[in-house]
Amino acid sequence: MDDPYATLGLTQAASQGEIRHAYRKLAKRYHPDLNPGKPKAEALFKKVSLANELLSDPERRARFDRGEIDAAGQERPPQPTYRDFAEGDAGHRYGAANEFSDLFGSIFDSVHRKTGSSQASGQDELYSLDVNFLEAVNGATRRLTLPDGRSLDVTIPAGTEDGQVLRLKGQGTVSSHGGVNGNALIEIHVALHRWFHRDGRDIRIDVPMTLGEAVLGGAIEVPTPGGLVRMRIPPHSDTGTKLRLRGRGVPAHGKEAAGDLQVTLRVMIGAADPALEAFLTTWTPEHANNPRRAMETTS
């Protein structure tokens, strides 16, 4: 298999953020839904997904970097060292490695041909799963029906991101010769939300307020991924005023702390109000204010 770093266009020094960014860029470029009838694009999509599945797991990435597993995640046999052959007959030290390798390789190949046995692992299988925004943020369990009729219960961890690949060990292709079964790789596709927008661990939302709430301030109910929460608006809040609700973004999960809800206020005038219009017609503010003063200079 190809080097997963090369597949993503990266070097071994790449950070986890660079790996995530490269994968998302390539996955969008080669996604089968955007390339219907193009088997080459589908093959490249699977390749970059497998590369990301390996490198996005710090433990498996470290094992690959040390040469303990290959690009498919399979165990590599330990490499012989000089100590293994240093005790041979004089004049044959170190050189016997290839002879033993050829000898035993031929024996094992002969046995496999006669018995039909092999320890080849089953193939990993790539699937996609659509989830809604709140399922990805809060975590959920979804049932995925596979083409062969099997059903898998997929646990979606809190904070799962769009394009993230989950691995279900042993749920891929079954090995036909007693080897290790392949894995099911589940790529998560997160739907957009009507109000919420994700920014890392934070959630952003625009919240409308009435003119009276903007002028006088007060407590209002604000939607969060976990439900409605009361938030106090300071008096004289303009459109664009930003407030923050700590810990009300993406929930804490593992070593990741909870994010915040970033709120931007928007003044909504609403339906026509004759009494308000009559008041504004005769009202003279005590302190005149020109909100466009800064725009009057072109320098």
PDB file of C-alpha atoms in Angstrom:
ATOM      1  CA  MET A   1       0.000   0.000   0.000  1.00  0.00           C
ATOM      2  CA  ASP A   2       1.026   3.592  -0.546  1.00  0.00           C
ATOM      3  CA  ASP A   3       2.624   5.616   2.220  1.00  0.00           C
ATOM      4  CA  PRO A   4      -0.330   7.288   4.040  1.00  0.00           C
ATOM      5  CA  TYR A   5       1.660  10.506   4.453  1.00  0.00           C
ATOM      6  CA  ALA A   6       2.286  10.670   0.694  1.00  0.00           C
ATOM      7  CA  THR A   7      -1.379   9.862   0.030  1.00  0.00           C
ATOM      8  CA  LEU A   8      -2.399  12.977   1.996  1.00  0.00           C
ATOM      9  CA  GLY A   9       0.423  15.048   0.516  1.00  0.00           C
ATOM     10  CA  LEU A  10       2.178  15.388   3.873  1.00  0.00           C
ATOM     11  CA  THR A  11       5.476  14.545   5.528  1.00  0.00           C
ATOM     12  CA  GLN A  12       6.026  12.532   8.690  1.00  0.00           C
ATOM     13  CA  ALA A  13       6.420  15.811  10.616  1.00  0.00           C
ATOM     14  CA  ALA A  14       2.799  16.824   9.935  1.00  0.00           C
ATOM     15  CA  SER A  15       0.682  17.836  12.929  1.00  0.00           C
ATOM     16  CA  GLN A  16      -2.701  16.264  13.687  1.00  0.00           C
ATOM     17  CA  GLY A  17      -4.358  19.487  12.538  1.00  0.00           C
ATOM     18  CA  GLU A  18      -2.526  19.347   9.195  1.00  0.00           C
ATOM     19  CA  ILE A  19      -3.575  15.712   8.757  1.00  0.00           C
ATOM     20  CA  ARG A  20      -7.208  16.590   9.459  1.00  0.00           C
ATOM     21  CA  HIS A  21      -7.106  19.564   7.055  1.00  0.00           C
ATOM     22  CA  ALA A  22      -5.473  17.578   4.246  1.00  0.00           C
ATOM     23  CA  TYR A  23      -7.941  14.725   4.613  1.00  0.00           C
ATOM     24  CA  ARG A  24     -10.993  16.980   4.517  1.00  0.00           C
ATOM     25  CA  LYS A  25      -9.716  18.746   1.402  1.00  0.00           C
ATOM     26  CA  LEU A  26      -9.031  15.506  -0.473  1.00  0.00           C
ATOM     27  CA  ALA A  27     -12.169  13.724   0.774  1.00  0.00           C
ATOM     28  CA  LYS A  28     -14.348  16.525  -0.582  1.00  0.00           C
ATOM     29  CA  ARG A  29     -12.491  16.461  -3.900  1.00  0.00           C
ATOM     30  CA  TYR A  30     -12.878  12.705  -4.428  1.00  0.00           C
ATOM     31  CA  HIS A  31     -16.170  11.986  -2.631  1.00  0.00           C
ATOM     32  CA  PRO A  32     -18.276   9.541  -4.719  1.00  0.00           C
ATOM     33  CA  ASP A  33     -21.363  11.747  -4.417  1.00  0.00           C
ATOM     34  CA  LEU A  34     -19.466  14.530  -6.199  1.00  0.00           C
ATOM     35  CA  ASN A  35     -17.914  12.171  -8.761  1.00  0.00           C
ATOM     36  CA  PRO A  36     -20.708   9.850  -9.903  1.00  0.00           C
ATOM     37  CA  GLY A  37     -19.585   7.166 -12.348  1.00  0.00           C
ATOM     38  CA  LYS A  38     -15.885   7.830 -11.707  1.00  0.00           C
ATOM     39  CA  PRO A  39     -14.319   4.679 -10.208  1.00  0.00           C
ATOM     40  CA  LYS A  40     -10.891   6.307 -10.063  1.00  0.00           C
ATOM     41  CA  ALA A  41     -12.207   9.077  -7.798  1.00  0.00           C
ATOM     42  CA  GLU A  42     -13.919   6.486  -5.591  1.00  0.00           C
ATOM     43  CA  ALA A  43     -10.664   4.525  -5.300  1.00  0.00           C
ATOM     44  CA  LEU A  44      -8.776   7.697  -4.339  1.00  0.00           C
ATOM     45  CA  PHE A  45     -11.485   8.551  -1.803  1.00  0.00           C
ATOM     46  CA  LYS A  46     -11.050   5.157  -0.148  1.00  0.00           C
ATOM     47  CA  LYS A  47      -7.275   5.558  -0.189  1.00  0.00           C
ATOM     48  CA  VAL A  48      -7.268   8.970   1.533  1.00  0.00           C
ATOM     49  CA  SER A  49      -9.885   7.720   4.025  1.00  0.00           C
ATOM     50  CA  LEU A  50      -7.714   4.749   4.979  1.00  0.00           C
ATOM     51  CA  ALA A  51      -4.672   6.996   5.275  1.00  0.00           C
ATOM     52  CA  ASN A  52      -6.572   9.357   7.567  1.00  0.00           C
ATOM     53  CA  GLU A  53      -7.985   6.467   9.596  1.00  0.00           C
ATOM     54  CA  LEU A  54      -4.422   5.345  10.355  1.00  0.00           C
ATOM     55  CA  LEU A  55      -2.762   8.729  10.921  1.00  0.00           C
ATOM     56  CA  SER A  56      -5.605  10.343  12.884  1.00  0.00           C
ATOM     57  CA  ASP A  57      -5.139   7.737  15.625  1.00  0.00           C
ATOM     58  CA  PRO A  58      -2.008   8.889  17.541  1.00  0.00           C
ATOM     59  CA  GLU A  59      -1.253   5.385  18.865  1.00  0.00           C
ATOM     60  CA  ARG A  60      -1.534   3.650  15.488  1.00  0.00           C
ATOM     61  CA  ARG A  61       0.359   6.487  13.803  1.00  0.00           C
ATOM     62  CA  ALA A  62       3.237   6.068  16.274  1.00  0.00           C
ATOM     63  CA  ARG A  63       3.311   2.305  15.621  1.00  0.00           C
ATOM     64  CA  PHE A  64       3.406   2.928  11.863  1.00  0.00           C
ATOM     65  CA  ASP A  65       6.230   5.464  12.264  1.00  0.00           C
ATOM     66  CA  ARG A  66       8.196   2.864  14.261  1.00  0.00           C
ATOM     67  CA  GLY A  67       7.634   0.268  11.548  1.00  0.00           C
ATOM     68  CA  GLU A  68       5.543  -2.013  13.774  1.00  0.00           C
ATOM     69  CA  ILE A  69       2.521  -1.976  11.427  1.00  0.00           C
ATOM     70  CA  ASP A  70       2.172  -1.354   7.712  1.00  0.00           C
ATOM     71  CA  ALA A  71       0.016   1.197   5.891  1.00  0.00           C
ATOM     72  CA  ALA A  72      -2.964  -1.155   6.153  1.00  0.00           C
ATOM     73  CA  GLY A  73      -2.560  -1.344   9.937  1.00  0.00           C
ATOM     74  CA  GLN A  74      -1.344  -4.957   9.843  1.00  0.00           C
ATOM     75  CA  GLU A  75       1.453  -6.236  12.059  1.00  0.00           C
ATOM     76  CA  ARG A  76       4.885  -6.376  10.467  1.00  0.00           C
ATOM     77  CA  PRO A  77       7.210  -9.280  11.333  1.00  0.00           C
ATOM     78  CA  PRO A  78      10.208  -8.200  13.419  1.00  0.00           C
ATOM     79  CA  GLN A  79      13.234  -7.461  11.313  1.00  0.00           C
ATOM     80  CA  PRO A  80      16.285  -9.711  11.894  1.00  0.00           C
ATOM     81  CA  THR A  81      19.338  -8.090  13.431  1.00  0.00           C
ATOM     82  CA  TYR A  82      22.983  -8.980  13.280  1.00  0.00           C
ATOM     83  CA  ARG A  83      22.623 -10.867  16.583  1.00  0.00           C
ATOM     84  CA  ASP A  84      20.359 -13.413  14.893  1.00  0.00           C
ATOM     85  CA  PHE A  85      23.120 -14.490  12.519  1.00  0.00           C
ATOM     86  CA  ALA A  86      26.351 -13.502  14.228  1.00  0.00           C
ATOM     87  CA  GLU A  87      26.879 -16.991  15.635  1.00  0.00           C
ATOM     88  CA  GLY A  88      27.007 -18.812  12.254  1.00  0.00           C
ATOM     89  CA  ASP A  89      30.050 -20.598  10.841  1.00  0.00           C
ATOM     90  CA  ALA A  90      33.099 -18.485  10.165  1.00  0.00           C
ATOM     91  CA  GLY A  91      32.849 -16.822   6.793  1.00  0.00           C
ATOM     92  CA  HIS A  92      29.027 -17.050   6.801  1.00  0.00           C
ATOM     93  CA  ARG A  93      28.183 -14.543   9.485  1.00  0.00           C
ATOM     94  CA  TYR A  94      25.402 -12.115   8.561  1.00  0.00           C
ATOM     95  CA  GLY A  95      25.116 -13.570   5.070  1.00  0.00           C
ATOM     96  CA  ALA A  96      22.897 -16.478   6.139  1.00  0.00           C
ATOM     97  CA  ALA A  97      19.788 -14.313   6.531  1.00  0.00           C
ATOM     98  CA  ASN A  98      18.789 -14.492   2.896  1.00  0.00           C
ATOM     99  CA  GLU A  99      19.488 -18.217   2.745  1.00  0.00           C
ATOM    100  CA  PHE A 100      17.236 -18.955   5.723  1.00  0.00           C
ATOM    101  CA  SER A 101      14.603 -16.561   4.403  1.00  0.00           C
ATOM    102  CA  ASP A 102      14.567 -18.251   1.010  1.00  0.00           C
ATOM    103  CA  LEU A 103      14.535 -21.729   2.519  1.00  0.00           C
ATOM    104  CA  PHE A 104      11.708 -21.219   5.013  1.00  0.00           C
ATOM    105  CA  GLY A 105       9.802 -18.980   2.607  1.00  0.00           C
ATOM    106  CA  SER A 106       9.735 -21.816   0.086  1.00  0.00           C
ATOM    107  CA  ILE A 107       8.608 -24.317   2.722  1.00  0.00           C
ATOM    108  CA  PHE A 108       5.777 -22.065   3.951  1.00  0.00           C
ATOM    109  CA  ASP A 109       4.646 -21.275   0.404  1.00  0.00           C
ATOM    110  CA  SER A 110       4.548 -25.005  -0.355  1.00  0.00           C
ATOM    111  CA  VAL A 111       2.464 -25.719   2.757  1.00  0.00           C
ATOM    112  CA  HIS A 112       0.020 -22.933   1.927  1.00  0.00           C
ATOM    113  CA  ARG A 113      -0.421 -24.188  -1.642  1.00  0.00           C
ATOM    114  CA  LYS A 114      -1.078 -27.762  -0.448  1.00  0.00           C
ATOM    115  CA  THR A 115      -3.416 -26.929   2.443  1.00  0.00           C
ATOM    116  CA  GLY A 116      -5.031 -23.835   0.981  1.00  0.00           C
ATOM    117  CA  SER A 117      -4.487 -22.052   4.315  1.00  0.00           C
ATOM    118  CA  SER A 118      -3.491 -18.442   4.669  1.00  0.00           C
ATOM    119  CA  GLN A 119      -3.532 -15.888   7.417  1.00  0.00           C
ATOM    120  CA  ALA A 120      -4.440 -13.023   5.107  1.00  0.00           C
ATOM    121  CA  SER A 121      -6.609 -10.468   6.833  1.00  0.00           C
ATOM    122  CA  GLY A 122     -10.028  -9.419   5.584  1.00  0.00           C
ATOM    123  CA  GLN A 123     -10.347  -6.091   3.818  1.00  0.00           C
ATOM    124  CA  ASP A 124     -11.466  -2.914   5.540  1.00  0.00           C
ATOM    125  CA  GLU A 125     -14.801  -1.638   4.250  1.00  0.00           C
ATOM    126  CA  LEU A 126     -15.707   2.057   4.012  1.00  0.00           C
ATOM    127  CA  TYR A 127     -19.259   3.260   4.683  1.00  0.00           C
ATOM    128  CA  SER A 128     -20.844   6.672   5.188  1.00  0.00           C
ATOM    129  CA  LEU A 129     -23.365   7.671   7.835  1.00  0.00           C
ATOM    130  CA  ASP A 130     -25.438  10.874   7.842  1.00  0.00           C
ATOM    131  CA  VAL A 131     -26.146  12.347  11.282  1.00  0.00           C
ATOM    132  CA  ASN A 132     -27.787  15.572  12.354  1.00  0.00           C
ATOM    133  CA  PHE A 133     -25.887  18.408  13.979  1.00  0.00           C
ATOM    134  CA  LEU A 134     -26.989  17.733  17.558  1.00  0.00           C
ATOM    135  CA  GLU A 135     -26.220  14.002  17.305  1.00  0.00           C
ATOM    136  CA  ALA A 136     -22.655  14.848  16.327  1.00  0.00           C
ATOM    137  CA  VAL A 137     -22.292  17.481  19.057  1.00  0.00           C
ATOM    138  CA  ASN A 138     -23.916  15.630  21.952  1.00  0.00           C
ATOM    139  CA  GLY A 139     -23.108  12.063  20.925  1.00  0.00           C
ATOM    140  CA  ALA A 140     -25.573   9.357  19.928  1.00  0.00           C
ATOM    141  CA  THR A 141     -25.946   5.755  18.810  1.00  0.00           C
ATOM    142  CA  ARG A 142     -27.136   5.153  15.253  1.00  0.00           C
ATOM    143  CA  ARG A 143     -27.925   1.885  13.501  1.00  0.00           C
ATOM    144  CA  LEU A 144     -26.306   1.411  10.099  1.00  0.00           C
ATOM    145  CA  THR A 145     -27.644  -1.243   7.722  1.00  0.00           C
ATOM    146  CA  LEU A 146     -24.927  -2.662   5.452  1.00  0.00           C
ATOM    147  CA  PRO A 147     -25.366  -3.855   1.859  1.00  0.00           C
ATOM    148  CA  ASP A 148     -25.065  -7.490   2.991  1.00  0.00           C
ATOM    149  CA  GLY A 149     -28.037  -7.068   5.349  1.00  0.00           C
ATOM    150  CA  ARG A 150     -26.069  -6.818   8.576  1.00  0.00           C
ATOM    151  CA  SER A 151     -26.770  -4.007  11.015  1.00  0.00           C
ATOM    152  CA  LEU A 152     -24.146  -2.184  13.042  1.00  0.00           C
ATOM    153  CA  ASP A 153     -24.821  -0.007  16.073  1.00  0.00           C
ATOM    154  CA  VAL A 154     -22.435   2.920  15.618  1.00  0.00           C
ATOM    155  CA  THR A 155     -21.552   4.904  18.734  1.00  0.00           C
ATOM    156  CA  ILE A 156     -20.967   8.526  17.766  1.00  0.00           C
ATOM    157  CA  PRO A 157     -18.761  10.210  20.406  1.00  0.00           C
ATOM    158  CA  ALA A 158     -19.722  13.684  21.606  1.00  0.00           C
ATOM    159  CA  GLY A 159     -17.977  16.297  19.499  1.00  0.00           C
ATOM    160  CA  THR A 160     -17.665  14.170  16.341  1.00  0.00           C
ATOM    161  CA  GLU A 161     -16.730  16.369  13.369  1.00  0.00           C
ATOM    162  CA  ASP A 162     -17.894  16.300   9.781  1.00  0.00           C
ATOM    163  CA  GLY A 163     -15.715  13.926   7.762  1.00  0.00           C
ATOM    164  CA  GLN A 164     -14.390  12.081  10.818  1.00  0.00           C
ATOM    165  CA  VAL A 165     -13.893   8.338  10.307  1.00  0.00           C
ATOM    166  CA  LEU A 166     -14.890   5.921  13.062  1.00  0.00           C
ATOM    167  CA  ARG A 167     -13.410   2.410  13.134  1.00  0.00           C
ATOM    168  CA  LEU A 168     -15.414  -0.660  14.131  1.00  0.00           C
ATOM    169  CA  LYS A 169     -12.825  -3.361  14.644  1.00  0.00           C
ATOM    170  CA  GLY A 170     -13.505  -6.680  12.969  1.00  0.00           C
ATOM    171  CA  GLN A 171     -16.728  -5.543  11.261  1.00  0.00           C
ATOM    172  CA  GLY A 172     -15.321  -5.385   7.725  1.00  0.00           C
ATOM    173  CA  THR A 173     -14.762  -8.243   5.281  1.00  0.00           C
ATOM    174  CA  VAL A 174     -14.479 -11.636   6.980  1.00  0.00           C
ATOM    175  CA  SER A 175     -11.143 -13.339   6.338  1.00  0.00           C
ATOM    176  CA  SER A 176     -11.701 -16.460   4.259  1.00  0.00           C
ATOM    177  CA  HIS A 177      -8.671 -18.320   5.683  1.00  0.00           C
ATOM    178  CA  GLY A 178      -8.825 -17.804   9.412  1.00  0.00           C
ATOM    179  CA  GLY A 179      -7.001 -14.479   9.522  1.00  0.00           C
ATOM    180  CA  VAL A 180      -8.116 -11.276  11.191  1.00  0.00           C
ATOM    181  CA  ASN A 181     -11.359  -9.792   9.913  1.00  0.00           C
ATOM    182  CA  GLY A 182     -11.218  -6.375   8.325  1.00  0.00           C
ATOM    183  CA  ASN A 183     -12.603  -3.253   9.975  1.00  0.00           C
ATOM    184  CA  ALA A 184     -15.657  -1.179   9.137  1.00  0.00           C
ATOM    185  CA  LEU A 185     -14.636   2.440   8.558  1.00  0.00           C
ATOM    186  CA  ILE A 186     -17.605   4.755   9.091  1.00  0.00           C
ATOM    187  CA  GLU A 187     -17.242   8.252   7.651  1.00  0.00           C
ATOM    188  CA  ILE A 188     -19.555  10.686   9.422  1.00  0.00           C
ATOM    189  CA  HIS A 189     -21.378  13.378   7.458  1.00  0.00           C
ATOM    190  CA  VAL A 190     -22.871  16.071   9.711  1.00  0.00           C
ATOM    191  CA  ALA A 191     -25.880  18.021   8.459  1.00  0.00           C
ATOM    192  CA  LEU A 192     -26.001  21.796   8.861  1.00  0.00           C
ATOM    193  CA  HIS A 193     -28.205  23.250  11.594  1.00  0.00           C
ATOM    194  CA  ARG A 194     -30.732  26.038  11.214  1.00  0.00           C
ATOM    195  CA  TRP A 195     -29.229  28.178  13.989  1.00  0.00           C
ATOM    196  CA  PHE A 196     -26.046  26.590  15.312  1.00  0.00           C
ATOM    197  CA  HIS A 197     -22.650  26.847  13.630  1.00  0.00           C
ATOM    198  CA  ARG A 198     -19.660  24.958  14.968  1.00  0.00           C
ATOM    199  CA  ASP A 199     -16.268  26.615  15.489  1.00  0.00           C
ATOM    200  CA  GLY A 200     -13.904  24.056  16.990  1.00  0.00           C
ATOM    201  CA  ARG A 201     -15.294  23.239  20.428  1.00  0.00           C
ATOM    202  CA  ASP A 202     -17.426  26.405  20.457  1.00  0.00           C
ATOM    203  CA  ILE A 203     -20.903  26.809  19.010  1.00  0.00           C
ATOM    204  CA  ARG A 204     -21.954  30.112  17.432  1.00  0.00           C
ATOM    205  CA  ILE A 205     -25.532  31.397  17.203  1.00  0.00           C
ATOM    206  CA  ASP A 206     -27.263  34.647  16.246  1.00  0.00           C
ATOM    207  CA  VAL A 207     -30.029  35.470  18.751  1.00  0.00           C
ATOM    208  CA  PRO A 208     -32.769  38.006  17.888  1.00  0.00           C
ATOM    209  CA  MET A 209     -33.999  40.502  20.499  1.00  0.00           C
ATOM    210  CA  THR A 210     -36.715  43.133  20.556  1.00  0.00           C
ATOM    211  CA  LEU A 211     -36.021  46.853  20.581  1.00  0.00           C
ATOM    212  CA  GLY A 212     -37.212  47.016  24.189  1.00  0.00           C
ATOM    213  CA  GLU A 213     -34.840  44.203  25.245  1.00  0.00           C
ATOM    214  CA  ALA A 214     -31.981  45.954  23.465  1.00  0.00           C
ATOM    215  CA  VAL A 215     -32.633  49.277  25.217  1.00  0.00           C
ATOM    216  CA  LEU A 216     -33.658  48.077  28.672  1.00  0.00           C
ATOM    217  CA  GLY A 217     -31.820  44.772  28.881  1.00  0.00           C
ATOM    218  CA  GLY A 218     -33.220  41.753  30.672  1.00  0.00           C
ATOM    219  CA  ALA A 219     -33.179  37.962  30.770  1.00  0.00           C
ATOM    220  CA  ILE A 220     -34.092  35.931  27.688  1.00  0.00           C
ATOM    221  CA  GLU A 221     -34.066  32.219  26.866  1.00  0.00           C
ATOM    222  CA  VAL A 222     -31.347  31.120  24.455  1.00  0.00           C
ATOM    223  CA  PRO A 223     -31.197  27.731  22.690  1.00  0.00           C
ATOM    224  CA  THR A 224     -28.054  25.657  23.332  1.00  0.00           C
ATOM    225  CA  PRO A 225     -27.135  22.123  22.150  1.00  0.00           C
ATOM    226  CA  GLY A 226     -28.312  20.918  25.574  1.00  0.00           C
ATOM    227  CA  GLY A 227     -31.596  22.857  25.666  1.00  0.00           C
ATOM    228  CA  LEU A 228     -32.836  26.347  26.555  1.00  0.00           C
ATOM    229  CA  VAL A 229     -30.764  28.452  28.983  1.00  0.00           C
ATOM    230  CA  ARG A 230     -31.587  31.888  30.434  1.00  0.00           C
ATOM    231  CA  MET A 231     -29.104  34.626  29.563  1.00  0.00           C
ATOM    232  CA  ARG A 232     -29.078  38.250  30.672  1.00  0.00           C
ATOM    233  CA  ILE A 233     -28.811  40.977  28.038  1.00  0.00           C
ATOM    234  CA  PRO A 234     -27.058  44.155  29.244  1.00  0.00           C
ATOM    235  CA  PRO A 235     -29.001  47.418  28.732  1.00  0.00           C
ATOM    236  CA  HIS A 236     -28.184  49.390  25.557  1.00  0.00           C
ATOM    237  CA  SER A 237     -27.065  46.286  23.602  1.00  0.00           C
ATOM    238  CA  ASP A 238     -26.623  46.993  19.894  1.00  0.00           C
ATOM    239  CA  THR A 239     -26.936  44.544  17.029  1.00  0.00           C
ATOM    240  CA  GLY A 240     -23.624  42.686  16.867  1.00  0.00           C
ATOM    241  CA  THR A 241     -23.092  42.652  20.640  1.00  0.00           C
ATOM    242  CA  LYS A 242     -21.307  39.401  21.507  1.00  0.00           C
ATOM    243  CA  LEU A 243     -21.942  37.415  24.684  1.00  0.00           C
ATOM    244  CA  ARG A 244     -20.625  34.070  25.860  1.00  0.00           C
ATOM    245  CA  LEU A 245     -22.162  31.211  27.806  1.00  0.00           C
ATOM    246  CA  ARG A 246     -19.299  29.180  29.253  1.00  0.00           C
ATOM    247  CA  GLY A 247     -19.448  25.430  28.856  1.00  0.00           C
ATOM    248  CA  ARG A 248     -22.577  25.499  26.682  1.00  0.00           C
ATOM    249  CA  GLY A 249     -20.878  24.545  23.407  1.00  0.00           C
ATOM    250  CA  VAL A 250     -19.623  21.075  22.474  1.00  0.00           C
ATOM    251  CA  PRO A 251     -19.790  18.937  25.659  1.00  0.00           C
ATOM    252  CA  ALA A 252     -16.627  17.710  27.353  1.00  0.00           C
ATOM    253  CA  HIS A 253     -15.440  14.324  26.067  1.00  0.00           C
ATOM    254  CA  GLY A 254     -12.322  12.439  27.064  1.00  0.00           C
ATOM    255  CA  LYS A 255      -9.489  14.948  27.412  1.00  0.00           C
ATOM    256  CA  GLU A 256     -11.423  17.635  25.508  1.00  0.00           C
ATOM    257  CA  ALA A 257     -12.936  20.373  27.668  1.00  0.00           C
ATOM    258  CA  ALA A 258     -16.428  21.679  27.000  1.00  0.00           C
ATOM    259  CA  GLY A 259     -16.659  24.543  24.524  1.00  0.00           C
ATOM    260  CA  ASP A 260     -18.632  27.770  24.899  1.00  0.00           C
ATOM    261  CA  LEU A 261     -21.750  29.129  23.227  1.00  0.00           C
ATOM    262  CA  GLN A 262     -20.807  32.331  21.390  1.00  0.00           C
ATOM    263  CA  VAL A 263     -23.914  34.518  21.086  1.00  0.00           C
ATOM    264  CA  THR A 264     -24.290  37.458  18.691  1.00  0.00           C
ATOM    265  CA  LEU A 265     -27.327  39.676  19.359  1.00  0.00           C
ATOM    266  CA  ARG A 266     -29.522  40.961  16.520  1.00  0.00           C
ATOM    267  CA  VAL A 267     -32.164  43.681  17.053  1.00  0.00           C
ATOM    268  CA  MET A 268     -35.455  42.817  15.340  1.00  0.00           C
ATOM    269  CA  ILE A 269     -37.942  45.700  14.888  1.00  0.00           C
ATOM    270  CA  GLY A 270     -40.811  43.341  14.145  1.00  0.00           C
ATOM    271  CA  ALA A 271     -44.275  44.235  12.849  1.00  0.00           C
ATOM    272  CA  ALA A 272     -45.433  47.853  12.401  1.00  0.00           C
ATOM    273  CA  ASP A 273     -46.260  49.537  15.726  1.00  0.00           C
ATOM    274  CA  PRO A 274     -48.186  52.847  15.258  1.00  0.00           C
ATOM    275  CA  ALA A 275     -47.567  53.919  18.862  1.00  0.00           C
ATOM    276  CA  LEU A 276     -43.803  53.450  18.495  1.00  0.00           C
ATOM    277  CA  GLU A 277     -43.807  55.284  15.168  1.00  0.00           C
ATOM    278  CA  ALA A 278     -45.767  58.198  16.673  1.00  0.00           C
ATOM    279  CA  PHE A 279     -43.377  58.399  19.616  1.00  0.00           C
ATOM    280  CA  LEU A 280     -40.289  58.442  17.371  1.00  0.00           C
ATOM    281  CA  THR A 281     -41.800  61.149  15.201  1.00  0.00           C
ATOM    282  CA  THR A 282     -41.914  63.605  18.122  1.00  0.00           C
ATOM    283  CA  TRP A 283     -39.028  62.263  20.212  1.00  0.00           C
ATOM    284  CA  THR A 284     -35.834  64.296  20.472  1.00  0.00           C
ATOM    285  CA  PRO A 285     -32.948  62.432  22.119  1.00  0.00           C
ATOM    286  CA  GLU A 286     -31.204  64.179  24.988  1.00  0.00           C
ATOM    287  CA  HIS A 287     -27.813  63.407  23.437  1.00  0.00           C
ATOM    288  CA  ALA A 288     -27.785  63.394  19.641  1.00  0.00           C
ATOM    289  CA  ASN A 289     -25.975  60.385  18.218  1.00  0.00           C
ATOM    290  CA  ASN A 290     -24.747  59.795  14.683  1.00  0.00           C
ATOM    291  CA  PRO A 291     -23.943  56.077  14.336  1.00  0.00           C
ATOM    292  CA  ARG A 292     -22.348  56.704  10.913  1.00  0.00           C
ATOM    293  CA  ARG A 293     -19.892  59.360  12.049  1.00  0.00           C
ATOM    294  CA  ALA A 294     -16.870  57.103  11.607  1.00  0.00           C
ATOM    295  CA  MET A 295     -17.878  56.479   7.982  1.00  0.00           C
ATOM    296  CA  GLU A 296     -17.891  60.170   7.025  1.00  0.00           C
ATOM    297  CA  THR A 297     -14.129  60.320   6.662  1.00  0.00           C
ATOM    298  CA  THR A 298     -12.435  58.519   3.752  1.00  0.00           C
ATOM    299  CA  SER A 299      -8.872  58.663   5.089  1.00  0.00           C
TER     300      SER A 299
END
